[in-house]
Coordinates of C-alpha atoms and ligand atoms in Angstrom, one line a residue:
X8 CA -3.7 -32.9 1.3
X9 CA -6.6 -35.0 2.2
X10 CA -9.0 -32.6 0.5
X11 CA -7.1 -32.8 -2.7
X12 CA -6.9 -36.6 -2.7
X13 CA -10.7 -36.7 -2.1
X14 CA -11.3 -34.3 -5.0
X15 CA -9.1 -36.3 -7.3
X16 CA -11.0 -39.5 -6.4
X17 CA -14.3 -37.7 -7.1
X18 CA -13.1 -36.5 -10.5
X19 CA -11.8 -39.9 -11.3
X20 CA -15.1 -41.5 -10.5
X21 CA -17.0 -38.8 -12.5
X22 CA -14.5 -39.3 -15.4
X23 CA -15.2 -43.0 -15.5
X24 CA -18.9 -42.7 -15.1
X25 CA -19.6 -39.9 -17.6
X26 CA -16.5 -39.4 -19.7
X27 CA -18.3 -37.2 -22.3
X28 CA -19.7 -34.8 -19.8
X29 CA -17.0 -34.3 -17.1
X30 CA -14.5 -31.5 -17.6
X31 CA -11.1 -33.2 -17.6
X32 CA -8.4 -31.3 -15.8
X33 CA -5.7 -30.7 -18.5
X34 CA -2.8 -30.2 -16.1
X35 CA -1.9 -29.5 -12.5
X36 CA -0.2 -26.3 -11.3
X37 CA 1.6 -25.8 -8.0
X38 CA 2.4 -22.3 -6.9
X39 CA 5.0 -21.5 -4.2
X40 CA 5.0 -18.2 -2.4
X41 CA 6.3 -16.7 0.9
X42 CA 4.5 -14.4 3.3
X43 CA 7.7 -13.2 5.1
X44 CA 9.0 -11.2 2.1
X45 CA 8.4 -7.6 1.0
X46 CA 4.7 -6.7 1.7
X47 CA 4.1 -5.6 -1.9
X48 CA 5.4 -9.0 -3.1
X49 CA 3.0 -10.8 -0.7
X50 CA 0.2 -8.6 -2.0
X51 CA 1.0 -9.7 -5.5
X52 CA 1.0 -13.3 -4.5
X53 CA -2.4 -13.0 -2.8
X54 CA -3.9 -11.4 -5.9
X55 CA -2.2 -14.0 -8.1
X56 CA -3.8 -16.8 -6.1
X57 CA -7.3 -15.4 -6.8
X58 CA -6.4 -14.9 -10.5
X59 CA -5.0 -18.4 -11.0
X60 CA -7.9 -20.0 -9.1
X61 CA -10.4 -18.3 -11.5
X62 CA -8.3 -19.2 -14.6
X63 CA -8.1 -22.8 -13.4
X64 CA -11.8 -23.1 -13.2
X65 CA -12.2 -21.5 -16.6
X66 CA -9.4 -23.3 -18.4
X67 CA -9.7 -26.7 -16.8
X68 CA -6.5 -27.0 -14.9
X69 CA -5.9 -27.8 -11.2
X70 CA -4.3 -25.0 -9.2
X71 CA -2.8 -25.7 -5.8
X72 CA -0.6 -23.3 -3.8
X73 CA 1.7 -23.6 -0.8
X74 CA 4.0 -21.5 1.4
X75 CA 5.9 -24.6 2.4
X76 CA 9.0 -24.7 0.2
X77 CA 9.8 -28.1 1.5
X78 CA 7.2 -29.3 -1.0
X79 CA 9.9 -28.6 -3.5
X80 CA 11.0 -32.3 -3.6
X81 CA 11.0 -35.0 -6.1
X82 CA 8.0 -36.9 -4.8
X83 CA 5.7 -33.9 -4.4
X84 CA 6.7 -32.3 -7.7
X85 CA 5.9 -35.5 -9.6
X86 CA 2.2 -34.7 -9.4
X87 CA 2.5 -31.3 -11.1
X88 CA 3.1 -30.3 -14.7
X89 CA 3.8 -26.7 -13.9
X90 CA 5.5 -25.0 -10.9
X91 CA 4.9 -21.3 -10.3
X92 CA 7.1 -19.1 -8.1
X93 CA 5.1 -16.0 -7.2
X94 CA 7.4 -13.9 -4.9
X95 CA 10.4 -16.0 -3.8
X96 CA 12.9 -18.7 -4.6
X97 CA 14.5 -21.5 -2.6
X98 CA 17.7 -20.9 -0.6
X99 CA 17.9 -24.5 0.7
X100 CA 20.3 -26.7 -1.3
X101 CA 18.1 -29.8 -1.4
X102 CA 15.1 -27.8 -2.6
X103 CA 17.2 -26.2 -5.3
X104 CA 18.5 -29.6 -6.5
X105 CA 15.0 -31.0 -6.6
X106 CA 13.9 -28.1 -8.7
X107 CA 16.8 -28.5 -11.0
X108 CA 16.0 -32.2 -11.5
X109 CA 12.4 -31.3 -12.1
X110 CA 13.2 -28.8 -14.8
X111 CA 15.9 -31.1 -16.4
X112 CA 13.3 -33.9 -16.6
X113 CA 10.6 -32.0 -18.5
X114 CA 8.9 -30.0 -15.8
X115 CA 7.7 -26.4 -16.5
X116 CA 8.2 -23.2 -14.6
X117 CA 6.5 -19.8 -14.5
X118 CA 8.4 -17.3 -12.4
X119 CA 7.3 -13.8 -11.5
X120 CA 9.3 -10.7 -10.4
X121 CA 11.2 -11.3 -7.2
X122 CA 11.4 -15.1 -7.8
X123 CA 14.0 -14.4 -10.5
X124 CA 16.0 -12.0 -8.3
X125 CA 19.6 -13.0 -8.0
X126 CA 22.8 -11.2 -7.0
X127 CA 26.3 -12.0 -5.8
X128 CA 24.9 -13.4 -2.6
X129 CA 22.5 -15.9 -4.2
X130 CA 25.2 -18.5 -4.9
X131 CA 23.1 -20.6 -7.3
X132 CA 24.9 -20.5 -10.7
X133 CA 22.5 -23.1 -12.2
X134 CA 19.6 -20.8 -11.6
X135 CA 21.3 -17.8 -13.2
X136 CA 22.0 -20.0 -16.3
X137 CA 18.4 -21.2 -16.2
X138 CA 17.2 -17.6 -16.3
X139 CA 19.3 -17.1 -19.4
X140 CA 22.3 -15.6 -17.6
X141 CA 20.3 -12.6 -16.3
X142 CA 21.6 -11.1 -13.1
X143 CA 19.6 -8.4 -11.2
X144 CA 21.3 -5.0 -11.8
X145 CA 19.0 -2.1 -10.8
X146 CA 15.3 -1.4 -10.5
X147 CA 12.9 1.4 -11.0
X148 CA 11.1 3.0 -8.0
X149 CA 8.4 3.5 -7.0
X150 CA 6.2 1.1 -8.9
X151 CA 4.7 2.7 -12.0
X152 CA 2.8 1.5 -15.1
X153 CA 4.7 1.1 -18.3
X154 CA 4.1 0.3 -22.0
X155 CA 5.3 -3.1 -23.1
X156 CA 5.9 -4.2 -26.6
X157 CA 5.5 -7.8 -27.8
X158 CA 8.8 -9.0 -29.4
X159 CA 7.7 -12.4 -30.7
X160 CA 4.3 -12.4 -32.3
X161 CA 4.7 -16.0 -33.3
X162 CA 5.0 -17.3 -29.7
X163 CA 1.8 -18.8 -28.2
X164 CA 2.1 -16.4 -25.3
X165 CA 1.4 -13.5 -27.7
X166 CA -1.9 -15.1 -29.0
X167 CA -4.7 -12.5 -29.0
X168 CA -2.4 -9.8 -27.6
X169 CA -1.9 -6.4 -29.3
X170 CA 1.5 -5.3 -30.4
X171 CA 1.8 -3.2 -27.3
X172 CA -0.1 -2.7 -24.1
X173 CA 0.0 -0.7 -20.8
X174 CA 1.3 -3.0 -18.0
X175 CA 0.0 -1.8 -14.6
X176 CA 2.2 -0.3 -11.9
X177 CA 5.2 -2.5 -11.2
X178 CA 8.8 -2.3 -10.0
X179 CA 10.8 -2.9 -13.2
X180 CA 14.1 -4.9 -12.9
X181 CA 17.1 -4.2 -15.1
X182 CA 19.3 -7.2 -15.8
X183 CA 23.1 -7.2 -16.4
X184 CA 23.9 -9.1 -18.4
X185 CA 20.7 -8.9 -20.2
X186 CA 19.0 -12.3 -21.1
X187 CA 18.8 -11.1 -24.7
X188 CA 22.5 -11.7 -25.1
X189 CA 21.9 -15.4 -24.5
X190 CA 21.5 -17.3 -27.8
X191 CA 19.0 -19.7 -26.1
X192 CA 16.7 -17.0 -24.9
X193 CA 13.6 -15.8 -26.8
X194 CA 12.5 -12.5 -25.5
X195 CA 8.7 -12.3 -25.6
X196 CA 8.0 -8.7 -24.3
X197 CA 10.1 -5.7 -23.8
X198 CA 9.7 -2.3 -22.1
X199 CA 8.9 0.2 -24.8
X200 CA 11.7 2.9 -25.0
X201 CA 8.9 5.5 -24.9
X202 CA 8.7 4.8 -21.1
X203 CA 12.0 6.4 -20.4
X204 CA 12.7 8.0 -18.1
X205 CA 10.8 5.7 -15.8
X206 CA 10.7 6.2 -12.0
X207 CA 10.3 8.9 -9.4
X208 CA 13.3 7.9 -7.3
X209 CA 15.2 5.1 -9.0
X210 CA 14.7 6.2 -12.6
X211 CA 15.5 4.0 -15.6
X212 CA 16.9 6.2 -18.3
X213 CA 17.4 4.0 -21.4
X214 CA 18.5 0.8 -22.9
X215 CA 17.1 -2.6 -23.7
X216 CA 14.9 -4.1 -21.0
X217 CA 13.4 -7.5 -21.6
X218 CA 10.3 -8.1 -19.3
X219 CA 9.1 -11.5 -20.4
X220 CA 11.3 -14.2 -21.8
X221 CA 11.9 -17.9 -22.1
X222 CA 15.1 -19.9 -22.1
X223 CA 14.4 -22.4 -24.9
X224 CA 16.6 -25.0 -23.2
X225 CA 13.9 -25.4 -20.6
X226 CA 10.1 -25.3 -20.5
X227 CA 10.1 -21.9 -18.6
X228 CA 8.9 -18.4 -18.7
X229 CA 10.0 -15.5 -16.5
X230 CA 7.9 -12.4 -16.2
X231 CA 9.2 -9.4 -14.4
X232 CA 5.7 -8.2 -13.4
X233 CA 4.8 -9.0 -9.8
X234 CA 5.1 -6.1 -7.4
X235 CA 2.0 -4.8 -5.6
X236 CA -1.8 -5.3 -5.9
X237 CA -2.3 -3.7 -9.4
X238 CA -0.7 -6.4 -11.6
X239 CA -4.0 -8.1 -12.5
X240 CA -5.9 -5.0 -13.3
X241 CA -5.0 -5.2 -17.0
X242 CA -7.2 -7.7 -19.0
X243 CA -4.5 -7.7 -21.7
X244 CA -1.7 -8.6 -19.3
X245 CA -4.0 -11.1 -17.6
X246 CA -4.3 -12.8 -21.0
X247 CA -0.5 -12.9 -21.4
X248 CA -0.2 -14.7 -18.0
X249 CA -3.1 -17.0 -18.9
X250 CA -1.4 -17.8 -22.2
X251 CA 1.9 -18.5 -20.5
X252 CA 0.3 -20.9 -17.9
X253 CA -1.6 -22.8 -20.6
X254 CA 1.4 -23.1 -22.9
X255 CA 3.7 -24.2 -20.1
X256 CA 1.1 -26.5 -18.5
X257 CA 0.5 -28.3 -21.8
X258 CA 4.2 -28.7 -22.4
X259 CA 4.5 -27.3 -25.9
X260 CA 7.6 -26.5 -26.0
X261 CA 18.1 -10.4 -32.7
X262 CA 17.6 -6.7 -32.5
X263 CA 20.2 -3.9 -31.9
X264 CA 21.3 -4.1 -28.3
X265 CA 22.2 -1.2 -26.0
X266 CA 23.1 -1.9 -22.4
X267 CA 20.5 -0.9 -19.8
X268 CA 21.1 2.3 -17.8
X269 CA 19.5 4.0 -14.8
X270 CA 20.1 6.4 -12.0
X271 CA 18.5 7.5 -8.7
X272 CA 16.8 10.9 -8.5
X273 CA 15.0 13.1 -6.0
X274 CA 12.2 15.6 -6.6
X275 CA 14.4 17.8 -4.4
X276 CA 17.3 17.8 -6.9
X277 CA 17.2 21.6 -7.1
X278 CA 16.9 24.4 -4.4
X279 CA 16.8 28.2 -4.5
X280 CA 18.2 30.8 -2.3
X281 CA 15.5 33.4 -2.4
X282 CA 17.8 36.1 -1.0
X283 CA 20.6 35.8 -3.4
X284 CA 18.3 34.5 -6.2
X285 CA 20.7 31.7 -7.0
X286 CA 19.7 28.2 -7.9
X287 CA 21.6 25.0 -6.9
X288 CA 21.0 21.9 -9.0
X289 CA 22.6 18.5 -8.4
X290 CA 24.3 16.6 -11.2
X291 CA 24.0 13.1 -10.0
X292 CA 26.1 11.6 -12.9
X293 CA 29.1 13.9 -12.4
X294 CA 29.1 14.4 -8.6
X295 CA 28.7 18.2 -8.6
X296 CA 26.2 21.0 -8.1
X297 CA 25.5 23.6 -10.8
X298 CA 25.0 27.1 -9.4
X299 CA 23.3 29.7 -11.5
X300 CA 22.1 33.3 -10.8
X301 CA 18.8 34.7 -11.9
X302 CA 20.3 35.9 -15.1
X303 CA 20.9 32.3 -16.0
X304 CA 24.3 33.2 -17.3
X305 CA 27.8 31.9 -16.4
X306 CA 26.9 28.8 -14.4
X307 CA 29.6 27.5 -12.1
X308 CA 30.1 24.1 -10.6
X309 CA 30.8 22.9 -7.0
X310 CA 32.4 19.5 -6.6
X311 CA 30.5 17.4 -4.0
X312 CA 30.5 13.7 -3.1
X313 CA 29.4 10.8 -5.3
X314 CA 25.9 10.6 -6.7
X315 CA 24.4 13.7 -5.2
X316 CA 20.6 13.4 -5.3
X317 CA 18.8 15.8 -2.9
X318 CA 19.6 19.3 -1.8
X319 CA 18.2 21.6 0.9
X320 CA 18.9 25.1 2.2
X321 CA 18.8 26.9 5.5
X322 CA 17.9 30.4 4.2
X323 CA 18.8 31.9 7.6
X324 CA 22.4 30.7 7.6
X325 CA 22.7 30.6 3.8
X326 CA 24.1 27.0 4.1
X327 CA 23.2 24.5 1.4
X328 CA 23.2 20.7 2.2
X329 CA 23.7 18.1 -0.5
X330 CA 22.9 14.4 0.2
X331 CA 25.6 12.3 -1.7
X332 CA 24.0 8.8 -1.9
X333 CA 27.1 7.2 -3.5
X334 CA 29.6 8.4 -0.8
X335 CA 27.3 8.3 2.2
X336 CA 27.9 11.9 3.2
X337 CA 26.5 15.4 3.1
X338 CA 28.4 18.3 1.6
X339 CA 27.8 21.6 3.4
X340 CA 28.1 24.6 1.0
X341 CA 28.5 28.2 2.3
X342 CA 26.1 30.1 0.0
X343 CA 28.2 33.3 0.4
X344 CA 31.2 31.8 -1.2
X345 CA 29.8 28.7 -2.9
X346 CA 32.5 26.6 -1.3
X347 CA 32.2 23.3 0.4
X348 CA 33.0 24.1 4.0
X349 CA 32.3 20.6 5.5
X350 CA 31.6 17.0 4.5
X351 CA 29.7 15.1 7.2
X352 CA 29.5 11.3 7.1
X353 CA 25.9 10.1 7.5
X354 CA 25.9 6.4 6.6
X355 CA 25.0 4.5 3.4
X356 CA 22.6 5.9 0.8
X357 CA 21.4 9.2 2.1
X358 CA 18.2 10.2 0.2
X359 CA 15.8 12.7 1.6
X360 CA 17.1 15.9 3.3
X361 CA 15.3 18.8 5.0
X362 CA 16.4 21.7 7.1
X363 CA 14.5 22.9 10.1
X364 CA 15.3 26.6 10.2
X365 CA 13.7 27.0 13.7
X366 CA 16.4 24.8 15.3
X367 CA 19.1 24.9 12.5
X368 CA 19.1 21.1 12.3
X369 CA 19.4 19.1 9.1
X370 CA 17.5 15.8 8.9
X371 CA 18.6 13.1 6.4
X372 CA 16.9 9.8 5.7
X373 CA 18.7 6.9 4.1
X374 CA 17.4 4.2 1.7
X375 CA 17.1 0.8 3.5
X376 CA 17.5 2.4 6.9
X377 CA 14.9 3.0 9.6
X378 CA 17.2 5.6 11.3
X379 CA 17.8 9.2 10.2
X380 CA 20.9 11.3 10.7
X381 CA 20.5 14.7 12.2
X382 CA 23.2 17.3 11.6
X383 CA 23.6 20.3 13.9
X384 CA 23.8 23.3 11.6
X385 CA 26.1 25.2 13.9
X386 CA 28.7 22.5 14.7
X387 CA 28.1 20.1 11.8
X388 CA 28.0 17.3 14.4
X389 CA 25.9 14.3 13.3
X390 CA 23.7 12.2 15.5
X391 CA 21.3 9.3 14.9
X392 CA 17.5 9.5 15.2
X393 CA 15.5 6.3 15.2
X394 CA 12.2 6.7 13.4
X395 CA 11.2 3.2 12.7
X396 CA 10.6 3.5 8.9
X397 CA 12.6 4.3 5.8
X398 CA 11.7 7.9 4.9
X399 CA 11.1 8.6 1.3
X400 CA 10.1 12.2 1.8
X401 CA 10.5 14.8 4.5
X402 CA 8.9 18.2 5.1
X403 CA 9.1 20.8 7.8
X404 CA 6.5 23.2 9.1
X405 CA 8.4 26.1 10.8
X406 CA 5.2 27.6 12.1
X407 CA 4.7 24.6 14.5
X408 CA 8.3 23.4 14.6
X409 CA 7.2 20.0 13.4
X410 CA 8.7 17.7 10.8
X411 CA 6.8 15.1 8.7
X412 CA 8.2 11.9 7.4
X413 CA 6.5 9.5 4.9
X414 CA 7.4 6.1 3.6
X415 CA 6.1 4.4 0.5
X416 CA 5.9 1.1 2.5
X417 CA 4.1 2.6 5.5
X418 CA 0.5 3.7 5.7
X419 CA 1.4 6.3 8.4
X420 CA 3.0 9.6 8.5
X421 CA 5.6 10.1 11.3
X422 CA 5.4 13.5 13.0
X423 CA 8.7 14.7 14.6
X424 CA 8.6 17.4 17.3
X425 CA 11.4 19.7 16.4
X426 CA 11.9 20.7 20.0
X427 CA 13.0 17.3 21.3
X428 CA 12.9 15.0 18.2
X429 CA 10.2 12.8 19.8
X430 CA 8.0 11.0 17.2
X431 CA 4.3 10.1 16.9
X432 CA 2.6 8.4 14.0
X433 CA -0.7 9.2 12.3
X434 CA -2.6 6.8 10.0
X435 CA -2.6 8.5 6.6
X436 CA -3.0 6.5 3.3
X437 CA -1.7 3.9 0.9
X438 CA 1.8 4.1 -0.7
X439 CA 2.6 7.7 0.3
X440 CA 5.0 9.5 -2.0
X441 CA 4.5 13.4 -2.1
X442 CA 4.3 15.8 0.7
X443 CA 3.7 19.6 0.9
X444 CA 3.1 21.9 3.9
X445 CA 1.0 25.0 3.9
X446 CA 2.7 27.0 6.7
X447 CA -0.1 29.6 6.7
X448 CA -2.7 27.0 7.7
X449 CA -0.4 24.3 9.2
X450 CA -2.0 21.8 6.9
X451 CA 0.1 19.0 5.5
X452 CA -0.8 17.4 2.2
X453 CA 0.3 13.8 1.3
X454 CA -0.2 12.0 -1.9
X455 CA -1.4 8.4 -1.8
X456 CA 0.0 6.8 -5.0
X457 CA -1.7 3.5 -4.2
X458 CA -5.3 4.8 -3.8
X459 CA -5.5 7.9 -6.1
X460 CA -6.2 10.4 -3.4
X461 CA -4.4 12.7 -1.0
X462 CA -4.5 13.0 2.7
X463 CA -5.0 16.4 4.3
X464 CA -3.4 16.3 7.8
X465 CA -4.3 19.1 10.2
X466 CA -0.9 19.9 11.7
X467 CA -2.5 21.2 14.9
X468 CA -4.9 18.3 15.7
X469 CA -3.5 15.5 13.5
X470 CA -7.0 14.9 12.1
X471 CA -7.0 13.7 8.5
X472 CA -9.3 14.0 5.5
X473 CA -9.1 12.3 2.1
X474 CA -9.6 14.2 -1.2
X475 CA -9.8 12.3 -4.6
X476 CA -7.1 12.9 -7.3
X477 CA -6.2 11.3 -10.6
X478 CA -4.1 8.2 -10.8
X479 CA -0.7 7.9 -9.1
X480 CA -0.6 11.4 -7.6
X481 CA 3.1 11.9 -6.9
X482 CA 4.1 15.5 -6.4
X483 CA 2.3 18.3 -4.7
X484 CA 2.6 22.1 -4.3
X485 CA 0.7 24.6 -2.2
X486 CA 0.1 28.3 -3.0
X487 CA 0.2 29.6 0.5
X488 CA -1.1 33.0 -0.5
X489 CA -4.5 31.6 -1.4
X490 CA -4.5 28.1 0.0
X491 CA -4.7 26.3 -3.3
X492 CA -3.2 22.8 -3.5
X493 CA -2.0 21.3 -6.7
X494 CA -1.5 17.5 -7.0
X495 CA 0.3 16.1 -10.0
X496 CA -1.2 12.9 -11.3
X497 CA 1.5 10.9 -13.0
X498 CA -0.7 8.2 -14.6
X499 CA -3.5 10.6 -15.6
X500 CA -1.3 13.3 -17.1
X501 CA -3.2 15.9 -15.1
X502 CA -3.2 18.2 -12.1
X503 CA -5.9 18.3 -9.5
X504 CA -6.6 21.7 -8.0
X505 CA -8.0 21.7 -4.5
X506 CA -9.4 24.5 -2.4
X507 CA -7.4 24.2 0.8
X508 CA -10.1 25.9 2.9
X509 CA -12.9 23.4 2.0
X510 CA -10.9 20.4 0.6
X511 CA -13.1 20.6 -2.5
X512 CA -11.8 19.9 -6.0
X513 CA -11.9 23.1 -8.1
X514 CA -10.5 21.8 -11.4
X515 CA -8.7 19.0 -13.1
X516 CA -6.2 20.3 -15.7
X517 CA -4.6 18.2 -18.4
X518 CA -0.8 18.7 -18.7
X519 CA 2.0 17.0 -20.6
X520 CA 3.0 13.3 -20.6
X521 CA 4.1 11.7 -17.2
X522 CA 4.2 14.9 -15.1
X523 CA 6.2 14.3 -11.9
X524 CA 7.4 17.6 -10.5
X525 CA 5.6 20.9 -9.7
X526 CA 6.3 24.4 -8.3
X527 CA 4.2 27.4 -7.6
X528 CA 4.9 31.1 -7.9
X529 CA 2.7 32.5 -5.1
X530 CA 3.3 36.1 -6.3
X531 CA 1.9 35.6 -9.8
X532 CA -0.3 32.6 -8.8
X533 CA 1.3 30.6 -11.5
X534 CA 2.0 26.9 -11.5
X535 CA 4.7 25.1 -13.3
X536 CA 4.6 21.3 -14.0
X537 CA 7.5 19.3 -15.3
X538 CA 6.5 16.6 -17.8
X539 CA 9.2 14.0 -17.8
X540 CA 8.2 12.2 -21.0
X541 CA 7.6 15.0 -23.4
X542 CA 10.4 17.2 -22.0
X543 CA 8.2 20.2 -21.4
X544 CA 7.0 22.5 -18.6
X545 CA 3.2 23.2 -18.5
X546 CA 2.4 26.7 -17.2
X547 CA -1.0 27.0 -15.5
X548 CA -2.6 30.3 -14.7
X549 CA -3.9 29.9 -11.1
X550 CA -6.6 32.5 -11.5
X551 CA -8.3 30.8 -14.4
X552 CA -7.0 27.2 -13.9
X553 CA -6.1 27.2 -17.6
X554 CA -2.9 26.2 -19.4
X555 CA -1.3 29.3 -20.8
X556 CA 1.9 27.9 -22.2
X557 CA 3.9 24.8 -22.7
X558 CA 7.6 25.5 -22.6
X559 CA 10.4 23.2 -23.8
X560 CA 12.8 22.0 -21.0
X561 CA 15.8 19.7 -21.0
X562 CA 15.3 16.0 -21.6
X563 CA 13.6 14.2 -18.7
X564 CA 12.8 17.1 -16.4
X565 CA 12.3 15.8 -12.9
X566 CA 12.8 18.7 -10.4
X567 CA 11.6 22.3 -10.5
X568 CA 11.7 25.5 -8.5
X569 CA 10.4 29.0 -9.0
X570 CA 11.8 32.3 -7.8
X571 CA 8.9 34.6 -7.6
X572 CA 10.9 37.8 -7.2
X573 CA 13.2 37.3 -10.2
X574 CA 10.4 35.5 -12.2
X575 CA 12.6 32.6 -13.1
X576 CA 11.8 28.9 -13.2
X577 CA 14.7 26.5 -12.8
X578 CA 14.3 22.9 -14.0
X579 CA 16.7 20.0 -13.4
X580 CA 16.7 17.2 -16.0
X581 CA 18.2 13.8 -16.5
X582 CA 20.1 14.5 -19.7
X583 CA 22.6 17.2 -20.5
X584 CA 22.5 20.1 -20.3
X585 CA 20.7 19.4 -17.1
X586 CA 19.6 22.8 -15.9
X587 CA 17.0 24.9 -17.8
X588 CA 16.2 28.4 -16.8
X589 CA 12.8 29.7 -18.0
X590 CA 11.9 33.4 -18.0
X591 CA 8.5 33.6 -16.2
X592 CA 7.4 36.8 -18.0
X593 CA 8.4 35.9 -21.5
X594 CA 7.9 32.2 -21.0
X595 CA 10.9 31.5 -23.0
X596 CA 14.0 29.4 -22.2
X597 CA 16.5 32.0 -21.3
X598 CA 19.4 29.6 -20.8
X599 CA 20.3 26.0 -20.5
X600 CA 23.2 25.5 -18.2
X601 CA 25.5 22.5 -18.0
X602 CA 28.1 20.7 -20.0
X603 CA 28.6 17.2 -21.2
X604 CA 29.9 15.0 -18.4
Ligands
ZN708 ZN1 9.4 -5.8 -6.1

């Protein structure tokens, strides 16, 4: 405080002495943030402090920041024309009341991302009303860039901003009710519908999603951006934020609506039995699994639990395991009869699932849990395995009897010894998402969505090497027959081809729009990439690294598998019919299986 008082005095003296020369500070901004919240929200706050400090110098306002929410009191706020919440909101009643008084008496507020979060446990009705009635409903995951459209060209925030722009990687919140339903709300920017489907796990599938808005009863703007360290990498979006701060600081004070929708998906939403040549695809919306043989004809359905997302198979026992996130259990299907023979409770929100064929054990991770459930494939008995992080992806290397677990929020890979379930961690990369194992070489490949590269982990020595990729590498596939590694770059619309023997980049191949799933046919050395936004599958000839065909798939393809022997490609999609079967010889869609839910 003393430093600020001294600075203020100096400015005052300068102002009196040379009023025509000194830059007068136009308004004062106080930003609140917390450091004990989600690490990605803290990262955003830290980048925001640098951004605002630079803008303050340029635009002649004073920018102060604090992690002490007790400063949210009448006396302290009196000195500021604009209050910013970067990553949190107050829970204390006195602080909440002080903020309410501040806003009701002409104060201004700029809130980002998590600062607007509210749910049934928030118990602050005034704040929900202040936000325009918006209540957090669901979110996309992991953080991805998205195109935003300016709704209100006349608003000062839109000054100098094009009609639409690409907003950097962010976790997008969906609100229910939507603030657009409130007659006092002016929506300033909206997620462009061309972004749908948006997400690699929690995927937003459609509807109206306001991102920036103001409740005209107050001098306020809420912006949903604010997750991770990429937010300030767009000069256009930076200008939107700068415009908002200036408009609020200086105190100037109807389209067709469809409700927002979304669902959770897994890249492992489809699995093959390579002996029976049958494909099993989850239907998350209807709680069943579609089974189809290699002819693609007469698909049948197996009823499982609620919201099935991921599926895995033990090819030795011909048992198929389905993680039902909505009902907290795993359905065990006998592949000989396609009947559910057991349902095993595993706890809330099972997500990733993998079978270790060496031990006949099934490993299931759960969202928001640092423990996994392990099912004994012989007895179907479940036990708990503490792993210390929430696993977003799992893989097994039967050659070494080791399992690999990665988490978006951890920079390490956890290695599980299949013999005794003991764990070790190895530093790997930033915001890990995809994982693939080359059993022939015991190398494990991990995509770093946060740093545009992949980590090559030597499964025998745990030594690591980094290889550059395109932006937001998400999915991976390995052609074990020749050691080629294919990384799918979500944001670059490309595939990076890597020679597994030398870790050198062989080619970068352009594919369709927003690719997010990949599968390899090791027999034909062909690679199939599912492009979620243009509803196609790109076919890459591995020998020449060239695109030989682009085949139409269902709407929003997100999971893909290839049966080399039958030459069929199976694609699971968000919309109905969900399952597309592509003939690998003719490169034609031989069937689309599924029915309207
Ligand atoms: Zn967030």
